[in-house]
Structure formats: C-alpha cells, structure tokens
PDB file of C-alpha atoms in Angstrom:
ATOM      1  CA  VAL P 275       7.040 -13.381   1.633  1.00  0.00           C
ATOM      2  CA  HIS P 276       8.737 -11.955  -1.413  1.00  0.00           C
ATOM      3  CA  ARG P 277       9.940  -8.567  -2.539  1.00  0.00           C
ATOM      4  CA  GLY P 278       7.666  -6.889  -5.039  1.00  0.00           C
ATOM      5  CA  PRO P 279       5.563  -3.885  -5.953  1.00  0.00           C
ATOM      6  CA  VAL P 280       3.421  -2.015  -3.448  1.00  0.00           C
ATOM      7  CA  VAL P 281       0.000  -0.459  -4.026  1.00  0.00           C
ATOM      8  CA  VAL P 282      -1.140   2.236  -1.588  1.00  0.00           C
ATOM      9  CA  ILE P 283      -4.869   2.860  -1.283  1.00  0.00           C
ATOM     10  CA  ALA P 284      -4.635   6.416  -0.008  1.00  0.00           C
ATOM     11  CA  GLY P 285      -7.760   7.411   1.834  1.00  0.00           C
ATOM     12  CA  GLU P 286      -6.387  10.785   2.858  1.00  0.00           C
ATOM     13  CA  GLY P 287      -3.333  13.004   2.574  1.00  0.00           C
ATOM     14  CA  HIS P 288      -3.024  12.762  -1.208  1.00  0.00           C
ATOM     15  CA  ALA P 289      -1.244  16.105  -1.473  1.00  0.00           C
ATOM     16  CA  GLY P 290       1.528  15.043   0.903  1.00  0.00           C
ATOM     17  CA  ILE P 291       2.231  11.526  -0.355  1.00  0.00           C
ATOM     18  CA  LYS P 292       4.654  12.554  -3.115  1.00  0.00           C
ATOM     19  CA  LYS P 293       6.581  14.732  -0.648  1.00  0.00           C
ATOM     20  CA  ARG P 294       6.780  11.898   1.899  1.00  0.00           C
ATOM     21  CA  LEU P 295       7.972   9.437  -0.762  1.00  0.00           C
ATOM     22  CA  ALA P 296      10.583  11.903  -2.004  1.00  0.00           C
ATOM     23  CA  GLY P 297      11.743  12.452   1.572  1.00  0.00           C
ATOM     24  CA  TRP P 298      11.978   8.711   2.153  1.00  0.00           C
ATOM     25  CA  ALA P 299      14.000   8.231  -1.036  1.00  0.00           C
ATOM     26  CA  GLU P 300      16.329  11.102  -0.108  1.00  0.00           C
ATOM     27  CA  HIS P 301      16.846   9.736   3.403  1.00  0.00           C
ATOM     28  CA  HIS P 302      17.635   6.268   2.043  1.00  0.00           C
ATOM     29  CA  GLY P 303      19.924   7.468  -0.738  1.00  0.00           C
ATOM     30  CA  GLY P 304      17.432   7.093  -3.563  1.00  0.00           C
ATOM     31  CA  CYS P 305      15.643   4.064  -4.876  1.00  0.00           C
ATOM     32  CA  GLU P 306      17.858   1.597  -6.694  1.00  0.00           C
ATOM     33  CA  GLY P 307      16.032   0.504  -9.824  1.00  0.00           C
ATOM     34  CA  GLY P 308      13.104   2.782  -9.045  1.00  0.00           C
ATOM     35  CA  LEU P 309      10.366   2.383  -6.502  1.00  0.00           C
ATOM     36  CA  PRO P 310       7.799  -0.217  -7.664  1.00  0.00           C
ATOM     37  CA  LEU P 311       4.849   1.666  -6.223  1.00  0.00           C
ATOM     38  CA  CYS P 312       1.380   2.798  -7.272  1.00  0.00           C
ATOM     39  CA  VAL P 313      -0.626   5.218  -5.137  1.00  0.00           C
ATOM     40  CA  SER P 314      -4.367   5.758  -5.529  1.00  0.00           C
ATOM     41  CA  THR P 315      -5.776   9.223  -6.041  1.00  0.00           C
ATOM     42  CA  CYS P 316      -8.801   8.602  -3.806  1.00  0.00           C
ATOM     43  CA  ALA P 317     -10.126   6.373  -1.057  1.00  0.00           C
ATOM     44  CA  ALA P 318     -11.993   3.121  -1.713  1.00  0.00           C
ATOM     45  CA  LEU P 319     -14.713   1.563   0.421  1.00  0.00           C
ATOM     46  CA  LEU P 320     -13.224  -1.877   1.028  1.00  0.00           C
ATOM     47  CA  ASP P 321     -16.309  -3.239   2.800  1.00  0.00           C
ATOM     48  CA  SER P 322     -18.497  -2.728  -0.307  1.00  0.00           C
ATOM     49  CA  GLU P 323     -18.627  -5.248  -3.177  1.00  0.00           C
ATOM     50  CA  PRO P 324     -18.944  -2.675  -6.018  1.00  0.00           C
ATOM     51  CA  GLU P 325     -16.013  -0.625  -4.685  1.00  0.00           C
ATOM     52  CA  VAL P 326     -13.872  -3.726  -4.139  1.00  0.00           C
ATOM     53  CA  ALA P 327     -14.538  -4.746  -7.761  1.00  0.00           C
ATOM     54  CA  ALA P 328     -13.405  -1.283  -8.916  1.00  0.00           C
ATOM     55  CA  VAL P 329     -10.243  -1.530  -6.790  1.00  0.00           C
ATOM     56  CA  LYS P 330      -9.516  -4.962  -8.248  1.00  0.00           C
ATOM     57  CA  ALA P 331      -9.801  -3.497 -11.765  1.00  0.00           C
ATOM     58  CA  ALA P 332      -7.530  -0.573 -10.810  1.00  0.00           C
ATOM     59  CA  ILE P 333      -4.956  -2.974  -9.375  1.00  0.00           C
ATOM     60  CA  GLY P 334      -5.150  -4.914 -12.641  1.00  0.00           C
ATOM     61  CA  ARG P 335      -4.218  -1.721 -14.473  1.00  0.00           C
ATOM     62  CA  ALA P 336      -1.398  -1.122 -11.955  1.00  0.00           C
ATOM     63  CA  VAL P 337      -0.042  -4.605 -12.689  1.00  0.00           C
ATOM     64  CA  GLU P 338       0.331  -3.548 -16.330  1.00  0.00           C
ATOM     65  CA  THR P 339       2.451  -0.585 -15.179  1.00  0.00           C
ATOM     66  CA  LEU P 340       4.398  -2.486 -12.511  1.00  0.00           C
ATOM     67  CA  GLY P 341       4.954  -5.598 -14.606  1.00  0.00           C
ATOM     68  CA  GLU P 342       3.863  -7.970 -11.834  1.00  0.00           C
ATOM     69  CA  PRO P 343       1.179  -8.251  -9.149  1.00  0.00           C
ATOM     70  CA  PRO P 344       1.759  -6.333  -5.923  1.00  0.00           C
ATOM     71  CA  SER P 345       3.323  -8.087  -2.955  1.00  0.00           C
ATOM     72  CA  LEU P 346       1.732  -5.643  -0.536  1.00  0.00           C
ATOM     73  CA  ILE P 347      -1.364  -3.446  -0.401  1.00  0.00           C
ATOM     74  CA  VAL P 348      -1.250  -0.573   2.096  1.00  0.00           C
ATOM     75  CA  VAL P 349      -4.554   0.923   3.271  1.00  0.00           C
ATOM     76  CA  ASP P 350      -3.890   4.466   4.541  1.00  0.00           C
ATOM     77  CA  THR P 351      -6.002   5.050   6.565  1.00  0.00           C
ATOM     78  CA  LEU P 352      -8.519   2.380   7.378  1.00  0.00           C
ATOM     79  CA  ALA P 353     -10.934   5.032   8.715  1.00  0.00           C
ATOM     80  CA  ARG P 354     -11.335   6.444   5.182  1.00  0.00           C
ATOM     81  CA  CYS P 355     -11.764   3.079   3.477  1.00  0.00           C
ATOM     82  CA  TYR P 356     -15.041   1.673   4.775  1.00  0.00           C
ATOM     83  CA  SER P 357     -18.669   2.730   4.627  1.00  0.00           C
ATOM     84  CA  GLY P 358     -20.018   0.899   7.683  1.00  0.00           C
ATOM     85  CA  GLU P 359     -20.260   2.031  11.292  1.00  0.00           C
ATOM     86  CA  GLU P 360     -16.852   2.281  13.007  1.00  0.00           C
ATOM     87  CA  ASN P 361     -18.097   0.605  16.208  1.00  0.00           C
ATOM     88  CA  SER P 362     -19.785  -2.303  14.406  1.00  0.00           C
ATOM     89  CA  ALA P 363     -17.984  -5.636  14.152  1.00  0.00           C
ATOM     90  CA  ASP P 364     -19.961  -6.302  10.943  1.00  0.00           C
ATOM     91  CA  THR P 365     -18.089  -3.456   9.192  1.00  0.00           C
ATOM     92  CA  PHE P 366     -14.709  -5.100   9.740  1.00  0.00           C
ATOM     93  CA  ARG P 367     -15.989  -8.586   9.061  1.00  0.00           C
ATOM     94  CA  ALA P 368     -17.236  -7.296   5.677  1.00  0.00           C
ATOM     95  CA  PHE P 369     -13.815  -5.719   5.060  1.00  0.00           C
ATOM     96  CA  TYR P 370     -12.141  -9.045   5.768  1.00  0.00           C
ATOM     97  CA  ARG P 371     -14.619 -11.085   3.708  1.00  0.00           C
ATOM     98  CA  LEU P 372     -14.516  -8.769   0.683  1.00  0.00           C
ATOM     99  CA  THR P 373     -10.892  -7.615   0.817  1.00  0.00           C
ATOM    100  CA  GLY P 374      -8.682  -9.389   3.336  1.00  0.00           C
ATOM    101  CA  LEU P 375      -9.565 -12.963   2.393  1.00  0.00           C
ATOM    102  CA  ARG P 376      -9.168 -12.228  -1.306  1.00  0.00           C
ATOM    103  CA  LEU P 377      -5.745 -10.680  -0.805  1.00  0.00           C
ATOM    104  CA  LYS P 378      -4.583 -13.583   1.340  1.00  0.00           C
ATOM    105  CA  ALA P 379      -5.870 -16.088  -1.225  1.00  0.00           C
ATOM    106  CA  ALA P 380      -3.883 -14.241  -3.918  1.00  0.00           C
ATOM    107  CA  GLY P 381      -0.731 -14.298  -1.763  1.00  0.00           C
ATOM    108  CA  ILE P 382      -0.759 -10.521  -1.342  1.00  0.00           C
ATOM    109  CA  GLY P 383      -0.005  -9.064   2.077  1.00  0.00           C
ATOM    110  CA  TYR P 384      -1.872  -6.067   3.382  1.00  0.00           C
ATOM    111  CA  HIS P 385      -0.984  -3.425   5.921  1.00  0.00           C
ATOM    112  CA  ARG P 386      -3.686  -1.205   7.390  1.00  0.00           C
ATOM    113  CA  LEU P 387      -2.908   2.127   9.000  1.00  0.00           C
ATOM    114  CA  ASP P 388      -5.392   3.255  11.617  1.00  0.00           C
ATOM    115  CA  HIS P 389      -5.826   5.927  14.270  1.00  0.00           C
ATOM    116  CA  SER P 390      -5.702   5.339  17.990  1.00  0.00           C
ATOM    117  CA  GLY P 391      -8.516   6.626  20.108  1.00  0.00           C
ATOM    118  CA  LYS P 392      -8.151   9.636  22.376  1.00  0.00           C
ATOM    119  CA  ASP P 393      -6.603   7.353  24.994  1.00  0.00           C
ATOM    120  CA  VAL P 394      -3.592   5.798  23.227  1.00  0.00           C
ATOM    121  CA  GLU P 395      -3.257   3.120  25.913  1.00  0.00           C
ATOM    122  CA  ARG P 396      -6.697   1.732  24.955  1.00  0.00           C
ATOM    123  CA  GLY P 397      -5.579   1.133  21.364  1.00  0.00           C
ATOM    124  CA  GLN P 398      -7.324   1.862  18.101  1.00  0.00           C
ATOM    125  CA  ARG P 399     -10.751   3.441  17.813  1.00  0.00           C
ATOM    126  CA  GLY P 400     -13.894   1.540  16.994  1.00  0.00           C
ATOM    127  CA  SER P 401     -14.786  -2.136  17.101  1.00  0.00           C
ATOM    128  CA  SER P 402     -12.419  -4.669  18.620  1.00  0.00           C
ATOM    129  CA  ALA P 403     -13.200  -6.777  15.516  1.00  0.00           C
ATOM    130  CA  LYS P 404     -10.482  -4.748  13.762  1.00  0.00           C
ATOM    131  CA  ASN P 405      -8.030  -7.174  15.417  1.00  0.00           C
ATOM    132  CA  ASP P 406      -9.827 -10.355  14.307  1.00  0.00           C
ATOM    133  CA  ASP P 407      -8.170 -10.797  10.912  1.00  0.00           C
ATOM    134  CA  VAL P 408      -4.674  -9.405  11.422  1.00  0.00           C
ATOM    135  CA  ASP P 409      -1.446 -11.203  12.252  1.00  0.00           C
ATOM    136  CA  VAL P 410       0.140  -8.277  14.101  1.00  0.00           C
ATOM    137  CA  VAL P 411      -1.121  -4.958  15.480  1.00  0.00           C
ATOM    138  CA  GLN P 412       1.658  -2.455  16.014  1.00  0.00           C
ATOM    139  CA  GLN P 413       1.441   0.883  17.751  1.00  0.00           C
ATOM    140  CA  LEU P 414       3.744   3.730  16.735  1.00  0.00           C
ATOM    141  CA  VAL P 415       4.188   6.257  19.530  1.00  0.00           C
ATOM    142  CA  VAL P 416       6.036   9.575  19.209  1.00  0.00           C
ATOM    143  CA  ARG P 417       8.302  10.152  22.198  1.00  0.00           C
ATOM    144  CA  ASP P 418      10.426  13.089  23.313  1.00  0.00           C
ATOM    145  CA  LYS P 419      12.284  15.072  20.643  1.00  0.00           C
ATOM    146  CA  GLY P 420      10.547  13.283  17.773  1.00  0.00           C
ATOM    147  CA  ALA P 421      11.821   9.789  18.612  1.00  0.00           C
ATOM    148  CA  VAL P 422       9.319   7.000  17.972  1.00  0.00           C
ATOM    149  CA  THR P 423       8.712   3.579  19.460  1.00  0.00           C
ATOM    150  CA  LEU P 424       7.030   0.725  17.593  1.00  0.00           C
ATOM    151  CA  LYS P 425       5.352  -1.873  19.797  1.00  0.00           C
ATOM    152  CA  ALA P 426       3.473  -5.076  18.891  1.00  0.00           C
ATOM    153  CA  THR P 427       0.242  -4.889  20.914  1.00  0.00           C
ATOM    154  CA  HIS P 428      -1.586  -7.912  19.422  1.00  0.00           C
ATOM    155  CA  ARG P 429      -0.177 -10.864  17.512  1.00  0.00           C
ATOM    156  CA  ARG P 430      -1.212 -14.284  16.243  1.00  0.00           C
ATOM    157  CA  MET P 431       2.353 -15.506  16.059  1.00  0.00           C
ATOM    158  CA  ALA P 432       4.172 -16.114  19.333  1.00  0.00           C
ATOM    159  CA  TRP P 433       7.522 -15.244  17.793  1.00  0.00           C
ATOM    160  CA  VAL P 434       6.559 -11.569  17.286  1.00  0.00           C
ATOM    161  CA  HIS P 435       7.904  -9.808  20.392  1.00  0.00           C
ATOM    162  CA  TRP P 436       9.505  -6.741  18.898  1.00  0.00           C
ATOM    163  CA  THR P 437       9.335  -3.409  20.666  1.00  0.00           C
ATOM    164  CA  GLY P 438      11.865  -0.777  19.782  1.00  0.00           C
ATOM    165  CA  SER P 439      12.817   2.269  17.837  1.00  0.00           C
ATOM    166  CA  PRO P 440      12.807   1.708  14.083  1.00  0.00           C
ATOM    167  CA  GLY P 441      16.119   2.595  12.424  1.00  0.00           C
TER     168      GLY P 441
END
C-alpha cells in the first residue's frame, strides 16, 4: 500500500461531488499540496469489455494530469457501474474478471460503494457474489444525532476486526 492519486468513477451524484470534496477539505484544514484526485463525469459499465477499455484510456489521460498512476480507484456507486442483472452472480464475476483482476495485477486498490437492501441487517442488495472478490466489506450505519458506525461484516483477513465510529 502506498500513498498516491485517487480516481473516482462517479456513477451518480455528479452535481454534489465538488461540494462534498470542498466540505472534506474545509473540515480537514485544506489539502496540503493539493488533492491528487480525478473524478469522472459519468458512470462506466465495469462488467463490459468496451466500457472497461474506455475507462482504461480515461485513466491513462488522468495519469498525465496526476503525474503518476492512481493508487486507488473508487466506484461510487456499484449499482450504477454494471450492465448485468443485479441478482446474477455472473454480473459480479464479469466485473471482477474485467476490472478487479486488472486493477489488482496493476497494484491499484479499489473501493466499491454499494447500497444496502431494505433490511440493513441482511447486507447489500443483489447477488452474494458481490462479496467473492473483496478483502473487506464494511457497513456504514447512521445512528442517533447523525453519528455513524463503521463495521466490518465480511473479511478475508483475520486481522480485520474493526468496528467503531470513524474520527
């Protein structure tokens, strides 16, 4: 793991991203040396070979701007970044084969944001295959008065036990 640029593939909420980033920077006292970040202007279907090729080309252009390859790709939200059926394991296996494996091979981490189902205790919506390729699944739950709790619900690594309130 190393510090480096971040690319956000924004599947939704494009209008609010700049406001959220500005709020984050204000809360944290600004961004020393700037924020090495590129945010897409539209979603990408990461379970489709032609779309993945286009994303790869766009990331190549981002590298020219950032000066180095990204350390992390954020997919926000997963529900807007695939074309297959949400309840089909094949959809998420295609995502992993076309996107996840390639990122891992390049040494780039990826973080997927997803929605829970109507029953938060049952976890994320759709196929359980969403958990097949990830190291950690975390659930962010809003509590009383806006407090949040972050809990690891699935993990490949035994040392990940963290449940708490992020600072």
